[in-house]
Short mmCIF file of C-alpha atoms in Angstrom, two decimals:
data_model
loop_
_atom_site.label_atom_id
_atom_site.label_comp_id
_atom_site.label_asym_id
_atom_site.label_seq_id
_atom_site.Cartn_x
_atom_site.Cartn_y
_atom_site.Cartn_z
CA UNK A 1 6.95 19.21 69.79
CA UNK A 2 9.05 19.13 72.91
CA UNK A 3 12.51 18.36 72.49
CA UNK A 4 14.89 19.78 69.45
CA UNK A 5 18.66 18.51 69.35
CA UNK A 6 20.91 21.01 67.42
CA UNK A 7 24.53 20.52 66.40
CA UNK A 8 26.71 23.40 66.09
CA UNK A 9 25.11 25.46 68.74
CA UNK A 10 28.04 26.91 69.94
CA UNK A 11 28.94 28.20 66.67
CA UNK A 12 28.26 31.60 64.94
CA UNK A 13 24.59 31.41 63.63
CA UNK A 14 24.36 28.13 65.71
CA UNK A 15 24.00 29.96 69.00
CA UNK A 16 21.10 32.22 67.39
CA UNK A 17 19.31 28.99 66.78
CA UNK A 18 19.43 27.91 69.94
CA UNK A 19 18.66 30.82 71.37
CA UNK A 20 15.62 31.46 69.19
CA UNK A 21 14.66 27.84 69.87
CA UNK A 22 14.80 28.07 73.90
CA UNK A 23 11.70 30.11 73.63
CA UNK A 24 9.86 27.95 71.82
CA UNK A 25 10.60 24.03 73.24
CA UNK A 26 10.67 22.74 76.44
CA UNK A 27 13.94 21.10 75.68
CA UNK A 28 16.93 22.03 73.71
CA UNK A 29 19.91 19.75 73.45
CA UNK A 30 23.06 21.73 72.03
CA UNK A 31 25.82 19.77 70.86
CA UNK A 32 29.30 21.00 69.72
CA UNK A 33 32.69 20.07 69.64
CA UNK A 34 33.73 22.51 72.16
CA UNK A 35 32.33 22.98 75.75
CA UNK A 36 29.69 25.36 76.41
CA UNK A 37 27.55 26.72 78.84
CA UNK A 38 23.61 28.90 78.25
CA UNK A 39 21.33 30.70 80.85
CA UNK A 40 18.86 28.98 79.80
CA UNK A 41 17.29 26.16 82.05
CA UNK A 42 15.54 24.21 79.30
CA UNK A 43 19.26 24.03 77.24
CA UNK A 44 21.26 21.00 78.04
CA UNK A 45 24.73 21.31 76.53
CA UNK A 46 26.55 18.27 75.38
CA UNK A 47 30.20 17.85 73.63
CA UNK A 48 30.35 15.49 71.04
CA UNK A 49 32.55 14.72 67.81
CA UNK A 50 29.93 14.92 65.26
CA UNK A 51 32.30 12.39 62.70
CA UNK A 52 31.94 9.75 65.20
CA UNK A 53 28.90 7.92 64.45
CA UNK A 54 28.58 6.46 68.04
CA UNK A 55 28.33 9.07 69.66
CA UNK A 56 25.95 10.87 67.72
CA UNK A 57 23.80 8.10 67.83
CA UNK A 58 24.46 7.54 71.55
CA UNK A 59 23.27 11.22 72.08
CA UNK A 60 19.95 11.05 69.97
CA UNK A 61 19.40 7.80 71.20
CA UNK A 62 19.54 8.75 74.94
CA UNK A 63 17.16 12.21 74.26
CA UNK A 64 15.04 11.06 71.59
CA UNK A 65 14.41 14.56 70.24
CA UNK A 66 11.34 14.88 68.29
CA UNK A 67 13.23 17.11 65.81
CA UNK A 68 17.00 17.47 64.83
CA UNK A 69 18.87 20.82 63.56
CA UNK A 70 22.10 19.88 61.89
CA UNK A 71 24.09 23.04 61.89
CA UNK A 72 27.84 21.44 62.85
CA UNK A 73 30.20 21.81 59.89
CA UNK A 74 33.40 23.66 58.72
CA UNK A 75 31.61 26.67 57.26
CA UNK A 76 33.81 27.34 54.36
CA UNK A 77 36.48 25.69 52.03
CA UNK A 78 39.31 27.80 53.52
CA UNK A 79 41.54 27.50 56.54
CA UNK A 80 41.51 23.34 56.46
CA UNK A 81 42.66 21.31 54.02
CA UNK A 82 40.04 20.43 51.13
CA UNK A 83 39.67 16.71 52.21
CA UNK A 84 39.52 17.18 55.48
CA UNK A 85 36.20 20.00 54.76
CA UNK A 86 34.79 16.96 52.69
CA UNK A 87 35.18 14.11 54.78
CA UNK A 88 34.29 16.24 57.78
CA UNK A 89 30.82 18.05 56.52
CA UNK A 90 30.03 14.71 54.51
CA UNK A 91 30.51 12.02 57.44
CA UNK A 92 28.70 14.30 60.08
CA UNK A 93 25.84 14.98 57.92
CA UNK A 94 25.19 11.00 57.27
CA UNK A 95 25.65 10.52 60.58
CA UNK A 96 23.25 12.93 62.26
CA UNK A 97 20.92 12.57 59.37
CA UNK A 98 20.60 8.87 59.83
CA UNK A 99 20.39 9.04 63.50
CA UNK A 100 17.30 11.26 63.20
CA UNK A 101 15.83 9.07 60.77
CA UNK A 102 15.95 6.12 62.62
CA UNK A 103 14.87 7.59 65.61
CA UNK A 104 11.70 9.30 63.62
CA UNK A 105 12.80 12.94 64.15
CA UNK A 106 12.40 15.34 60.93
CA UNK A 107 15.54 17.47 60.29
CA UNK A 108 16.41 21.09 59.60
CA UNK A 109 19.73 20.97 58.57
CA UNK A 110 22.47 23.84 56.53
CA UNK A 111 22.90 23.03 53.44
CA UNK A 112 24.38 26.50 51.32
CA UNK A 113 24.41 28.69 48.65
CA UNK A 114 27.56 27.36 47.99
CA UNK A 115 26.10 24.11 46.28
CA UNK A 116 25.53 26.36 43.39
CA UNK A 117 29.41 26.71 42.84
CA UNK A 118 29.31 30.86 42.62
CA UNK A 119 30.94 31.41 46.22
CA UNK A 120 34.23 29.73 45.84
CA UNK A 121 34.68 29.26 41.98
CA UNK A 122 38.08 30.24 40.53
CA UNK A 123 36.43 32.37 38.12
CA UNK A 124 32.79 33.50 39.17
CA UNK A 125 30.63 32.66 36.23
CA UNK A 126 27.49 33.85 34.98
CA UNK A 127 24.13 32.17 36.50
CA UNK A 128 21.49 30.69 34.07
CA UNK A 129 19.50 33.04 35.12
CA UNK A 130 17.76 35.28 37.82
CA UNK A 131 17.13 35.07 40.76
CA UNK A 132 18.55 31.90 41.07
CA UNK A 133 16.15 29.42 42.70
CA UNK A 134 16.20 26.07 44.28
CA UNK A 135 16.05 24.61 40.44
CA UNK A 136 19.06 25.95 39.65
CA UNK A 137 22.12 23.24 38.62
CA UNK A 138 24.56 22.75 41.32
CA UNK A 139 28.06 22.95 39.77
CA UNK A 140 30.18 23.43 42.87
CA UNK A 141 33.91 23.75 42.10
CA UNK A 142 35.11 23.09 45.95
CA UNK A 143 35.23 20.98 48.61
CA UNK A 144 32.44 22.74 50.86
CA UNK A 145 30.05 23.06 48.36
CA UNK A 146 30.59 19.55 46.82
CA UNK A 147 29.78 18.45 50.53
CA UNK A 148 26.96 20.17 50.78
CA UNK A 149 25.51 18.87 47.46
CA UNK A 150 26.39 15.37 49.13
CA UNK A 151 24.91 16.07 51.92
CA UNK A 152 21.20 16.63 50.35
CA UNK A 153 21.76 13.49 48.64
CA UNK A 154 21.83 12.13 52.20
CA UNK A 155 18.91 13.74 53.10
CA UNK A 156 16.97 12.21 49.94
CA UNK A 157 18.12 8.91 50.87
CA UNK A 158 16.92 9.56 54.48
CA UNK A 159 13.45 10.38 53.76
CA UNK A 160 13.20 7.86 51.35
CA UNK A 161 14.45 5.15 53.94
CA UNK A 162 12.02 6.65 56.90
CA UNK A 163 8.81 8.45 57.62
CA UNK A 164 10.59 11.81 57.89
CA UNK A 165 10.86 15.23 56.57
CA UNK A 166 14.24 16.91 55.75
CA UNK A 167 14.46 20.96 54.89
CA UNK A 168 18.01 21.66 53.50
CA UNK A 169 18.11 25.17 54.15
CA UNK A 170 20.70 26.98 51.76
CA UNK A 171 21.50 30.31 53.73
CA UNK A 172 23.12 33.10 52.02
CA UNK A 173 25.72 35.06 53.68
CA UNK A 174 24.70 35.33 56.98
CA UNK A 175 25.35 38.69 58.87
CA UNK A 176 25.16 39.76 62.46
CA UNK A 177 23.95 43.04 63.55
CA UNK A 178 26.04 45.56 64.23
CA UNK A 179 28.80 43.47 62.21
CA UNK A 180 27.96 43.38 58.26
CA UNK A 181 30.90 41.70 56.95
CA UNK A 182 29.11 42.34 53.81
CA UNK A 183 29.02 46.23 53.72
CA UNK A 184 33.31 46.07 54.27
CA UNK A 185 33.77 43.39 51.16
CA UNK A 186 35.73 44.55 48.16
CA UNK A 187 34.69 42.13 45.42
CA UNK A 188 38.17 42.53 43.45
CA UNK A 189 39.61 40.44 46.93
CA UNK A 190 37.66 37.52 45.78
CA UNK A 191 34.65 38.17 43.15
CA UNK A 192 31.40 38.65 43.93
CA UNK A 193 30.40 34.88 45.08
CA UNK A 194 26.59 35.14 46.11
CA UNK A 195 25.73 38.01 43.77
CA UNK A 196 25.37 40.85 46.75
CA UNK A 197 22.86 38.49 48.41
CA UNK A 198 23.03 38.06 51.95
CA UNK A 199 20.70 37.22 55.24
CA UNK A 200 20.54 38.36 58.91
CA UNK A 201 21.28 35.85 61.66
CA UNK A 202 18.11 36.69 63.01
CA UNK A 203 16.28 35.82 59.98
CA UNK A 204 17.82 32.42 59.59
CA UNK A 205 16.83 31.65 63.18
CA UNK A 206 13.49 32.23 62.56
CA UNK A 207 13.47 30.57 59.38
CA UNK A 208 14.71 27.42 61.23
CA UNK A 209 11.97 27.85 63.69
CA UNK A 210 9.36 28.09 60.74
CA UNK A 211 11.14 25.19 58.98
CA UNK A 212 10.59 22.83 62.25
CA UNK A 213 6.90 24.07 62.54
CA UNK A 214 5.79 23.54 59.22
CA UNK A 215 4.11 20.55 57.35
CA UNK A 216 6.53 19.32 54.93
CA UNK A 217 6.60 16.24 53.32
CA UNK A 218 10.14 14.39 51.83
CA UNK A 219 12.66 16.55 51.17
CA UNK A 220 12.90 20.34 50.59
CA UNK A 221 15.54 22.54 49.87
CA UNK A 222 14.96 26.10 50.65
CA UNK A 223 17.33 29.32 49.88
CA UNK A 224 17.07 31.79 52.41
CA UNK A 225 18.12 34.94 51.79
CA UNK A 226 16.92 38.76 52.50
CA UNK A 227 14.73 40.76 50.17
CA UNK A 228 17.34 43.08 48.51
CA UNK A 229 20.75 43.09 47.84
CA UNK A 230 23.72 44.62 49.55
CA UNK A 231 24.73 46.92 47.28
CA UNK A 232 22.83 49.68 47.30
CA UNK A 233 21.58 49.82 43.63
CA UNK A 234 19.69 47.72 41.19
CA UNK A 235 20.86 44.28 41.07
CA UNK A 236 21.02 44.47 36.92
CA UNK A 237 23.07 47.40 37.38
CA UNK A 238 25.53 45.22 39.97
CA UNK A 239 25.54 42.53 37.26
CA UNK A 240 26.41 45.02 34.67
CA UNK A 241 29.16 46.97 36.62
CA UNK A 242 31.09 43.69 37.66
CA UNK A 243 30.52 41.13 34.67
CA UNK A 244 29.76 43.73 31.76
CA UNK A 245 26.40 41.91 31.57
CA UNK A 246 23.63 39.86 32.75
CA UNK A 247 21.93 36.33 32.05
CA UNK A 248 19.90 36.60 29.05
CA UNK A 249 16.77 35.23 31.32
CA UNK A 250 16.37 37.69 34.14
CA UNK A 251 12.97 38.30 36.45
CA UNK A 252 14.42 41.17 38.92
CA UNK A 253 13.04 44.48 40.02
CA UNK A 254 15.49 47.20 41.28
CA UNK A 255 17.30 46.08 43.97
CA UNK A 256 15.72 42.63 44.79
CA UNK A 257 18.26 39.95 45.64
CA UNK A 258 19.91 37.64 43.17
CA UNK A 259 18.70 34.85 45.54
CA UNK A 260 15.45 34.21 45.55
CA UNK A 261 13.57 33.32 48.77
CA UNK A 262 10.15 32.66 47.58
CA UNK A 263 9.88 29.16 48.01
CA UNK A 264 10.62 29.35 51.65
CA UNK A 265 8.14 32.29 51.89
CA UNK A 266 5.90 29.98 50.23
CA UNK A 267 6.31 26.78 52.28
CA UNK A 268 7.22 28.31 55.45
CA UNK A 269 5.35 31.08 56.03
CA UNK A 270 8.29 32.97 56.80
CA UNK A 271 9.59 36.57 55.55
CA UNK A 272 13.21 38.04 56.23
CA UNK A 273 12.36 40.83 58.80
CA UNK A 274 16.36 42.76 58.81
CA UNK A 275 17.79 44.58 56.15
CA UNK A 276 21.32 45.94 56.35
CA UNK A 277 20.42 49.09 56.33
CA UNK A 278 19.41 49.16 59.99
CA UNK A 279 21.27 46.11 61.43
CA UNK A 280 24.72 46.70 59.69
CA UNK A 281 24.95 49.66 62.93
CA UNK A 282 22.41 48.18 65.25
CA UNK A 283 23.36 47.40 68.77
CA UNK A 284 21.36 43.99 69.52
CA UNK A 285 21.78 41.57 72.25
CA UNK A 286 23.27 38.70 71.74
CA UNK A 287 22.22 35.09 72.42
CA UNK A 288 22.59 33.50 76.07
CA UNK A 289 24.66 30.28 75.14
CA UNK A 290 28.32 30.41 74.50
CA UNK A 291 31.39 28.12 74.37
CA UNK A 292 33.58 27.87 77.03
#
């Protein structure tokens, strides 16, 4: 493939994705709601409102990309009115995935582990089993997680209607080298959300790259997480400490993550390379694309 279009390409993790893909594709079109610039000669930065169907269809029609990475969204339910989060994410997902389908472009997009309903629940429930995988029921209690469930239904619609594939990546809590927010997290401030799982932003970028290159048929939701928890002790012990119990069905070894990346490893030939033990204090060079 020669051209890939990335929405949300000036955001926190979007910048790392664009930087990775710039080394792999002849042309990368970086689309965001704000103006930006890039030092990459093959990255074209464009400004657009993803909730505007005309703008989205215009851009995708004009560039006719081989693939689309839809990473643009309000990334959590906090800081905006709930209806704004839901409407923005659902409408933008529909616009981008539908336009990509009509253009015959395969899609990789950002769903979320929030679709399961754990991170922003009023009271974090135990999962049905551990580790949580793609088959676990989704029971969101907030507009953000619900918008991702709807987005995955849009993905199902698009693959039925057009001859394209869609990979819905469900990232765990994304961390950045030298700034691992999870290591300063106090569960008493807001529960344990994703059961002490996380993923390095560089492993997100490599997973997106692998998903674009993989031979996927139809729609595949994939959890993307580090191999281990960030709590520094066996995951079962963390559950006992916080919940006082564990689910009846547990298949975990030591500090293995409560969010399984096995399906992503199987389908994408991908494995996470970064762990909090080194990355939390790492001085890594950031991506060469930024908002103005």
